[in-house]
Amino acid sequence: MANNSMDFQVETDSLLGLSESGKLISSSPQVLSILSSVFERSIQKNEKLLKRLKKKDNVTIFHSSRAPTMGIGQYIDRILKYTCCGTACLIVAYIYIERYLQKMDVYLTSLNVHRLLITSIMVAAKFTDAGCYNNTFYAKVGGVSTKEMNSLEIEFLFNLDFRLHVTADVFSTHCLQLQKEVLGGENQVERRPGNKARTKCLPQITGYTCSAI
């Protein structure tokens, strides 16, 4: 699967313009910003819809009792900082979340996005061989216990029916969707100024706990 990961990385960099002097970069602040914005807009839309319809979302293992204080962009950045998950791995995780939401008929909200992110990124990293750390490591990065991380992974895999393979066509389609975000229009996403692409992850993890979960 490592070759597929590299192929996806090349395609991602090519479609989104993320290569620097012909060299691949492990993760891009631009992609992080784009995906964060996509998630945030989706959450705002879903929560407004649920409120207007006076409807409660289906509560799953990924839901917290209240929204964590750490923002989506900060949370993704933290995960990338310590796990070396590249842009391709991140987009595969995004595809997994999309599949999960469609399969389970649930809304992406501020109550479930954090657990879905850490779980999908961990599963995507394992499947693409993108720096495969163990569950205890991801649990510490994500701010949950190892026991909960194990439960989240099992639930996520069964909810997806273990459909982890992502074809080149599906991957390209999602890259092109993100490219549209870069090109602008009504969904234009601001780029983060001053951030340089990260080329390696940090060996030590600073503490973080989702106390709101």
PDB file of C-alpha atoms in Angstrom:
ATOM      1  CA  MET A   1       0.000   0.000   0.000  1.00  0.00           C
ATOM      2  CA  ALA A   2       3.015   2.286   0.381  1.00  0.00           C
ATOM      3  CA  ASN A   3       3.265   2.781  -3.382  1.00  0.00           C
ATOM      4  CA  ASN A   4      -0.388   3.837  -3.520  1.00  0.00           C
ATOM      5  CA  SER A   5       0.289   6.348  -0.783  1.00  0.00           C
ATOM      6  CA  MET A   6       3.150   7.855  -2.779  1.00  0.00           C
ATOM      7  CA  ASP A   7       1.053   7.917  -5.959  1.00  0.00           C
ATOM      8  CA  PHE A   8      -1.742   9.690  -4.105  1.00  0.00           C
ATOM      9  CA  GLN A   9       0.758  12.157  -2.647  1.00  0.00           C
ATOM     10  CA  VAL A  10       2.096  12.988  -6.119  1.00  0.00           C
ATOM     11  CA  GLU A  11      -1.415  13.408  -7.481  1.00  0.00           C
ATOM     12  CA  THR A  12      -2.474  15.569  -4.552  1.00  0.00           C
ATOM     13  CA  ASP A  13       0.507  17.862  -4.917  1.00  0.00           C
ATOM     14  CA  SER A  14      -0.032  18.099  -8.669  1.00  0.00           C
ATOM     15  CA  LEU A  15      -3.749  18.886  -8.489  1.00  0.00           C
ATOM     16  CA  LEU A  16      -3.524  21.306  -5.592  1.00  0.00           C
ATOM     17  CA  GLY A  17      -0.195  22.887  -6.508  1.00  0.00           C
ATOM     18  CA  LEU A  18       1.556  21.750  -3.370  1.00  0.00           C
ATOM     19  CA  SER A  19       4.942  20.718  -4.717  1.00  0.00           C
ATOM     20  CA  GLU A  20       7.986  22.833  -4.077  1.00  0.00           C
ATOM     21  CA  SER A  21      10.796  22.689  -6.656  1.00  0.00           C
ATOM     22  CA  GLY A  22       9.736  19.186  -7.649  1.00  0.00           C
ATOM     23  CA  LYS A  23       9.973  17.921  -4.081  1.00  0.00           C
ATOM     24  CA  LEU A  24       7.042  16.448  -2.208  1.00  0.00           C
ATOM     25  CA  ILE A  25       5.994  18.051   1.026  1.00  0.00           C
ATOM     26  CA  SER A  26       4.594  15.972   3.856  1.00  0.00           C
ATOM     27  CA  SER A  27       1.707  18.273   4.752  1.00  0.00           C
ATOM     28  CA  SER A  28       0.435  21.613   3.566  1.00  0.00           C
ATOM     29  CA  PRO A  29      -0.991  24.473   5.655  1.00  0.00           C
ATOM     30  CA  GLN A  30      -3.113  25.278   2.611  1.00  0.00           C
ATOM     31  CA  VAL A  31      -4.815  21.872   2.577  1.00  0.00           C
ATOM     32  CA  LEU A  32      -5.234  22.028   6.349  1.00  0.00           C
ATOM     33  CA  SER A  33      -6.926  25.419   6.010  1.00  0.00           C
ATOM     34  CA  ILE A  34      -9.149  24.241   3.148  1.00  0.00           C
ATOM     35  CA  LEU A  35     -10.327  21.105   4.933  1.00  0.00           C
ATOM     36  CA  SER A  36     -10.854  22.974   8.197  1.00  0.00           C
ATOM     37  CA  SER A  37     -13.031  25.475   6.373  1.00  0.00           C
ATOM     38  CA  VAL A  38     -14.987  22.711   4.616  1.00  0.00           C
ATOM     39  CA  PHE A  39     -15.684  20.991   7.941  1.00  0.00           C
ATOM     40  CA  GLU A  40     -16.597  24.239   9.690  1.00  0.00           C
ATOM     41  CA  ARG A  41     -19.052  25.298   6.979  1.00  0.00           C
ATOM     42  CA  SER A  42     -20.638  21.856   6.972  1.00  0.00           C
ATOM     43  CA  ILE A  43     -21.029  21.925  10.749  1.00  0.00           C
ATOM     44  CA  GLN A  44     -22.578  25.396  10.734  1.00  0.00           C
ATOM     45  CA  LYS A  45     -25.035  24.355   8.032  1.00  0.00           C
ATOM     46  CA  ASN A  46     -25.956  21.100   9.780  1.00  0.00           C
ATOM     47  CA  GLU A  47     -26.417  22.647  13.209  1.00  0.00           C
ATOM     48  CA  LYS A  48     -28.617  25.408  11.801  1.00  0.00           C
ATOM     49  CA  LEU A  49     -30.689  22.777   9.995  1.00  0.00           C
ATOM     50  CA  LEU A  50     -31.088  20.644  13.113  1.00  0.00           C
ATOM     51  CA  LYS A  51     -32.082  23.694  15.127  1.00  0.00           C
ATOM     52  CA  ARG A  52     -34.586  24.876  12.536  1.00  0.00           C
ATOM     53  CA  LEU A  53     -36.171  21.441  12.250  1.00  0.00           C
ATOM     54  CA  LYS A  54     -36.021  21.011  16.035  1.00  0.00           C
ATOM     55  CA  LYS A  55     -34.422  17.670  15.334  1.00  0.00           C
ATOM     56  CA  LYS A  56     -31.871  15.779  17.396  1.00  0.00           C
ATOM     57  CA  ASP A  57     -29.024  14.040  15.624  1.00  0.00           C
ATOM     58  CA  ASN A  58     -28.448  10.327  16.121  1.00  0.00           C
ATOM     59  CA  VAL A  59     -26.020  10.024  19.025  1.00  0.00           C
ATOM     60  CA  THR A  60     -23.059   7.753  18.296  1.00  0.00           C
ATOM     61  CA  ILE A  61     -19.869   6.687  20.031  1.00  0.00           C
ATOM     62  CA  PHE A  62     -18.187   9.657  18.320  1.00  0.00           C
ATOM     63  CA  HIS A  63     -20.401  12.247  20.023  1.00  0.00           C
ATOM     64  CA  SER A  64     -19.232  14.216  23.046  1.00  0.00           C
ATOM     65  CA  SER A  65     -21.478  15.769  25.678  1.00  0.00           C
ATOM     66  CA  ARG A  66     -20.338  19.239  24.617  1.00  0.00           C
ATOM     67  CA  ALA A  67     -18.059  20.671  21.954  1.00  0.00           C
ATOM     68  CA  PRO A  68     -14.320  20.585  22.793  1.00  0.00           C
ATOM     69  CA  THR A  69     -12.682  23.998  23.152  1.00  0.00           C
ATOM     70  CA  MET A  70      -9.963  23.251  20.586  1.00  0.00           C
ATOM     71  CA  GLY A  71     -10.977  24.372  17.105  1.00  0.00           C
ATOM     72  CA  ILE A  72     -11.008  22.058  14.096  1.00  0.00           C
ATOM     73  CA  GLY A  73      -7.995  23.687  12.448  1.00  0.00           C
ATOM     74  CA  GLN A  74      -5.986  23.526  15.672  1.00  0.00           C
ATOM     75  CA  TYR A  75      -6.947  19.908  16.211  1.00  0.00           C
ATOM     76  CA  ILE A  76      -5.973  18.799  12.692  1.00  0.00           C
ATOM     77  CA  ASP A  77      -2.742  20.773  12.966  1.00  0.00           C
ATOM     78  CA  ARG A  78      -1.952  19.023  16.245  1.00  0.00           C
ATOM     79  CA  ILE A  79      -2.528  15.599  14.694  1.00  0.00           C
ATOM     80  CA  LEU A  80      -0.340  16.415  11.688  1.00  0.00           C
ATOM     81  CA  LYS A  81       2.317  17.903  13.956  1.00  0.00           C
ATOM     82  CA  TYR A  82       2.930  14.640  15.783  1.00  0.00           C
ATOM     83  CA  THR A  83       1.952  11.909  13.317  1.00  0.00           C
ATOM     84  CA  CYS A  84       3.572  13.007  10.029  1.00  0.00           C
ATOM     85  CA  CYS A  85       0.318  12.304   8.206  1.00  0.00           C
ATOM     86  CA  GLY A  86       0.759  13.919   4.780  1.00  0.00           C
ATOM     87  CA  THR A  87      -1.788  15.647   2.578  1.00  0.00           C
ATOM     88  CA  ALA A  88      -2.743  12.394   0.815  1.00  0.00           C
ATOM     89  CA  CYS A  89      -3.412  10.657   4.138  1.00  0.00           C
ATOM     90  CA  LEU A  90      -5.506  13.627   5.269  1.00  0.00           C
ATOM     91  CA  ILE A  91      -7.651  13.550   2.130  1.00  0.00           C
ATOM     92  CA  VAL A  92      -8.174   9.786   2.465  1.00  0.00           C
ATOM     93  CA  ALA A  93      -9.365  10.437   6.032  1.00  0.00           C
ATOM     94  CA  TYR A  94     -11.741  13.077   4.656  1.00  0.00           C
ATOM     95  CA  ILE A  95     -13.138  10.481   2.221  1.00  0.00           C
ATOM     96  CA  TYR A  96     -13.610   8.014   5.094  1.00  0.00           C
ATOM     97  CA  ILE A  97     -15.577  10.573   7.104  1.00  0.00           C
ATOM     98  CA  GLU A  98     -17.783  11.264   4.104  1.00  0.00           C
ATOM     99  CA  ARG A  99     -18.454   7.533   3.708  1.00  0.00           C
ATOM    100  CA  TYR A 100     -19.230   7.192   7.401  1.00  0.00           C
ATOM    101  CA  LEU A 101     -21.730  10.054   7.416  1.00  0.00           C
ATOM    102  CA  GLN A 102     -23.516   8.689   4.353  1.00  0.00           C
ATOM    103  CA  LYS A 103     -23.601   5.134   5.682  1.00  0.00           C
ATOM    104  CA  MET A 104     -24.774   6.029   9.186  1.00  0.00           C
ATOM    105  CA  ASP A 105     -27.102   8.870   8.161  1.00  0.00           C
ATOM    106  CA  VAL A 106     -25.737  11.255  10.780  1.00  0.00           C
ATOM    107  CA  TYR A 107     -24.782  14.914  10.614  1.00  0.00           C
ATOM    108  CA  LEU A 108     -21.275  16.256  11.069  1.00  0.00           C
ATOM    109  CA  THR A 109     -21.453  18.555  14.094  1.00  0.00           C
ATOM    110  CA  SER A 110     -19.191  20.177  16.654  1.00  0.00           C
ATOM    111  CA  LEU A 111     -19.984  17.247  18.955  1.00  0.00           C
ATOM    112  CA  ASN A 112     -18.612  14.464  16.744  1.00  0.00           C
ATOM    113  CA  VAL A 113     -16.051  16.055  14.411  1.00  0.00           C
ATOM    114  CA  HIS A 114     -13.038  15.706  16.744  1.00  0.00           C
ATOM    115  CA  ARG A 115     -13.449  11.985  17.391  1.00  0.00           C
ATOM    116  CA  LEU A 116     -14.164  11.355  13.717  1.00  0.00           C
ATOM    117  CA  LEU A 117     -11.009  13.243  12.752  1.00  0.00           C
ATOM    118  CA  ILE A 118      -8.587  11.433  15.049  1.00  0.00           C
ATOM    119  CA  THR A 119     -10.121   8.049  14.180  1.00  0.00           C
ATOM    120  CA  SER A 120     -10.264   8.548  10.413  1.00  0.00           C
ATOM    121  CA  ILE A 121      -6.731   9.941  10.257  1.00  0.00           C
ATOM    122  CA  MET A 122      -5.386   7.044  12.314  1.00  0.00           C
ATOM    123  CA  VAL A 123      -7.153   4.485  10.100  1.00  0.00           C
ATOM    124  CA  ALA A 124      -6.027   6.268   6.922  1.00  0.00           C
ATOM    125  CA  ALA A 125      -2.429   6.397   8.162  1.00  0.00           C
ATOM    126  CA  LYS A 126      -2.445   2.682   8.935  1.00  0.00           C
ATOM    127  CA  PHE A 127      -3.984   1.777   5.590  1.00  0.00           C
ATOM    128  CA  THR A 128      -1.599   3.927   3.564  1.00  0.00           C
ATOM    129  CA  ASP A 129       1.467   3.114   5.700  1.00  0.00           C
ATOM    130  CA  ALA A 130       1.898   6.823   6.399  1.00  0.00           C
ATOM    131  CA  GLY A 131       3.982   6.546   9.567  1.00  0.00           C
ATOM    132  CA  CYS A 132       2.056   3.846  11.406  1.00  0.00           C
ATOM    133  CA  TYR A 133       2.025   4.688  15.113  1.00  0.00           C
ATOM    134  CA  ASN A 134       0.087   2.553  17.563  1.00  0.00           C
ATOM    135  CA  ASN A 135      -3.298   3.382  19.064  1.00  0.00           C
ATOM    136  CA  THR A 136      -1.806   4.542  22.356  1.00  0.00           C
ATOM    137  CA  PHE A 137       0.180   7.188  20.506  1.00  0.00           C
ATOM    138  CA  TYR A 138      -2.861   8.422  18.580  1.00  0.00           C
ATOM    139  CA  ALA A 139      -4.929   8.417  21.768  1.00  0.00           C
ATOM    140  CA  LYS A 140      -2.421  10.708  23.446  1.00  0.00           C
ATOM    141  CA  VAL A 141      -2.345  13.019  20.432  1.00  0.00           C
ATOM    142  CA  GLY A 142      -6.139  13.074  20.177  1.00  0.00           C
ATOM    143  CA  GLY A 143      -6.814  13.593  23.863  1.00  0.00           C
ATOM    144  CA  VAL A 144      -8.671  10.348  24.535  1.00  0.00           C
ATOM    145  CA  SER A 145      -7.817   7.158  26.417  1.00  0.00           C
ATOM    146  CA  THR A 146      -6.270   4.171  24.672  1.00  0.00           C
ATOM    147  CA  LYS A 147      -9.353   2.117  25.532  1.00  0.00           C
ATOM    148  CA  GLU A 148     -11.614   4.668  23.883  1.00  0.00           C
ATOM    149  CA  MET A 149      -9.314   4.970  20.866  1.00  0.00           C
ATOM    150  CA  ASN A 150      -9.547   1.211  20.369  1.00  0.00           C
ATOM    151  CA  SER A 151     -13.337   1.338  20.613  1.00  0.00           C
ATOM    152  CA  LEU A 152     -13.553   4.243  18.169  1.00  0.00           C
ATOM    153  CA  GLU A 153     -11.398   2.414  15.646  1.00  0.00           C
ATOM    154  CA  ILE A 154     -13.431  -0.799  15.828  1.00  0.00           C
ATOM    155  CA  GLU A 155     -16.729   1.073  15.548  1.00  0.00           C
ATOM    156  CA  PHE A 156     -15.456   3.137  12.627  1.00  0.00           C
ATOM    157  CA  LEU A 157     -14.204   0.094  10.718  1.00  0.00           C
ATOM    158  CA  PHE A 158     -17.443  -1.831  11.154  1.00  0.00           C
ATOM    159  CA  ASN A 159     -19.524   1.226  10.239  1.00  0.00           C
ATOM    160  CA  LEU A 160     -17.534   1.457   7.007  1.00  0.00           C
ATOM    161  CA  ASP A 161     -17.891  -2.295   6.437  1.00  0.00           C
ATOM    162  CA  PHE A 162     -14.081  -2.241   6.279  1.00  0.00           C
ATOM    163  CA  ARG A 163     -14.309  -0.414   2.927  1.00  0.00           C
ATOM    164  CA  LEU A 164     -10.969   1.366   3.212  1.00  0.00           C
ATOM    165  CA  HIS A 165      -9.774   1.158  -0.375  1.00  0.00           C
ATOM    166  CA  VAL A 166      -9.878   4.474  -2.231  1.00  0.00           C
ATOM    167  CA  THR A 167      -9.621   4.309  -6.015  1.00  0.00           C
ATOM    168  CA  ALA A 168      -7.559   6.797  -7.980  1.00  0.00           C
ATOM    169  CA  ASP A 169     -10.743   8.198  -9.537  1.00  0.00           C
ATOM    170  CA  VAL A 170     -12.404   8.801  -6.175  1.00  0.00           C
ATOM    171  CA  PHE A 171      -9.239  10.366  -4.828  1.00  0.00           C
ATOM    172  CA  SER A 172      -8.905  12.626  -7.881  1.00  0.00           C
ATOM    173  CA  THR A 173     -12.537  13.721  -7.569  1.00  0.00           C
ATOM    174  CA  HIS A 174     -12.010  14.843  -3.988  1.00  0.00           C
ATOM    175  CA  CYS A 175      -8.764  16.602  -4.902  1.00  0.00           C
ATOM    176  CA  LEU A 176     -10.595  18.499  -7.641  1.00  0.00           C
ATOM    177  CA  GLN A 177     -13.320  19.471  -5.179  1.00  0.00           C
ATOM    178  CA  LEU A 178     -10.657  20.933  -2.922  1.00  0.00           C
ATOM    179  CA  GLN A 179      -9.040  22.610  -5.917  1.00  0.00           C
ATOM    180  CA  LYS A 180     -12.307  24.476  -6.492  1.00  0.00           C
ATOM    181  CA  GLU A 181     -12.017  25.769  -2.947  1.00  0.00           C
ATOM    182  CA  VAL A 182      -8.557  27.118  -3.781  1.00  0.00           C
ATOM    183  CA  LEU A 183      -9.756  28.785  -6.993  1.00  0.00           C
ATOM    184  CA  GLY A 184     -12.286  30.830  -5.077  1.00  0.00           C
ATOM    185  CA  GLY A 185     -15.857  31.750  -5.745  1.00  0.00           C
ATOM    186  CA  GLU A 186     -18.487  31.964  -3.050  1.00  0.00           C
ATOM    187  CA  ASN A 187     -16.721  29.223  -1.096  1.00  0.00           C
ATOM    188  CA  GLN A 188     -13.321  30.868  -1.240  1.00  0.00           C
ATOM    189  CA  VAL A 189     -11.043  29.893   1.610  1.00  0.00           C
ATOM    190  CA  GLU A 190      -8.430  32.218   2.999  1.00  0.00           C
ATOM    191  CA  ARG A 191      -4.906  30.914   3.077  1.00  0.00           C
ATOM    192  CA  ARG A 192      -3.025  30.973   6.309  1.00  0.00           C
ATOM    193  CA  PRO A 193      -0.236  33.515   6.074  1.00  0.00           C
ATOM    194  CA  GLY A 194       3.179  32.841   7.464  1.00  0.00           C
ATOM    195  CA  ASN A 195       2.905  29.044   7.787  1.00  0.00           C
ATOM    196  CA  LYS A 196       5.591  26.944   6.153  1.00  0.00           C
ATOM    197  CA  ALA A 197       5.028  23.374   5.025  1.00  0.00           C
ATOM    198  CA  ARG A 198       6.007  20.870   7.677  1.00  0.00           C
ATOM    199  CA  THR A 199       8.622  18.342   6.601  1.00  0.00           C
ATOM    200  CA  LYS A 200       8.863  16.221   9.725  1.00  0.00           C
ATOM    201  CA  CYS A 201       6.870  15.517  12.832  1.00  0.00           C
ATOM    202  CA  LEU A 202       7.804  16.189  16.416  1.00  0.00           C
ATOM    203  CA  PRO A 203       9.047  13.253  18.509  1.00  0.00           C
ATOM    204  CA  GLN A 204       7.505  14.350  21.812  1.00  0.00           C
ATOM    205  CA  ILE A 205       3.829  14.949  22.482  1.00  0.00           C
ATOM    206  CA  THR A 206       2.628  17.821  24.625  1.00  0.00           C
ATOM    207  CA  GLY A 207      -0.365  17.031  26.791  1.00  0.00           C
ATOM    208  CA  TYR A 208      -3.899  17.523  25.557  1.00  0.00           C
ATOM    209  CA  THR A 209      -7.134  16.143  26.912  1.00  0.00           C
ATOM    210  CA  CYS A 210     -10.603  16.591  25.466  1.00  0.00           C
ATOM    211  CA  SER A 211     -12.008  17.417  28.882  1.00  0.00           C
ATOM    212  CA  ALA A 212     -15.339  18.260  27.310  1.00  0.00           C
ATOM    213  CA  ILE A 213     -15.736  14.736  25.957  1.00  0.00           C
TER     214      ILE A 213
END
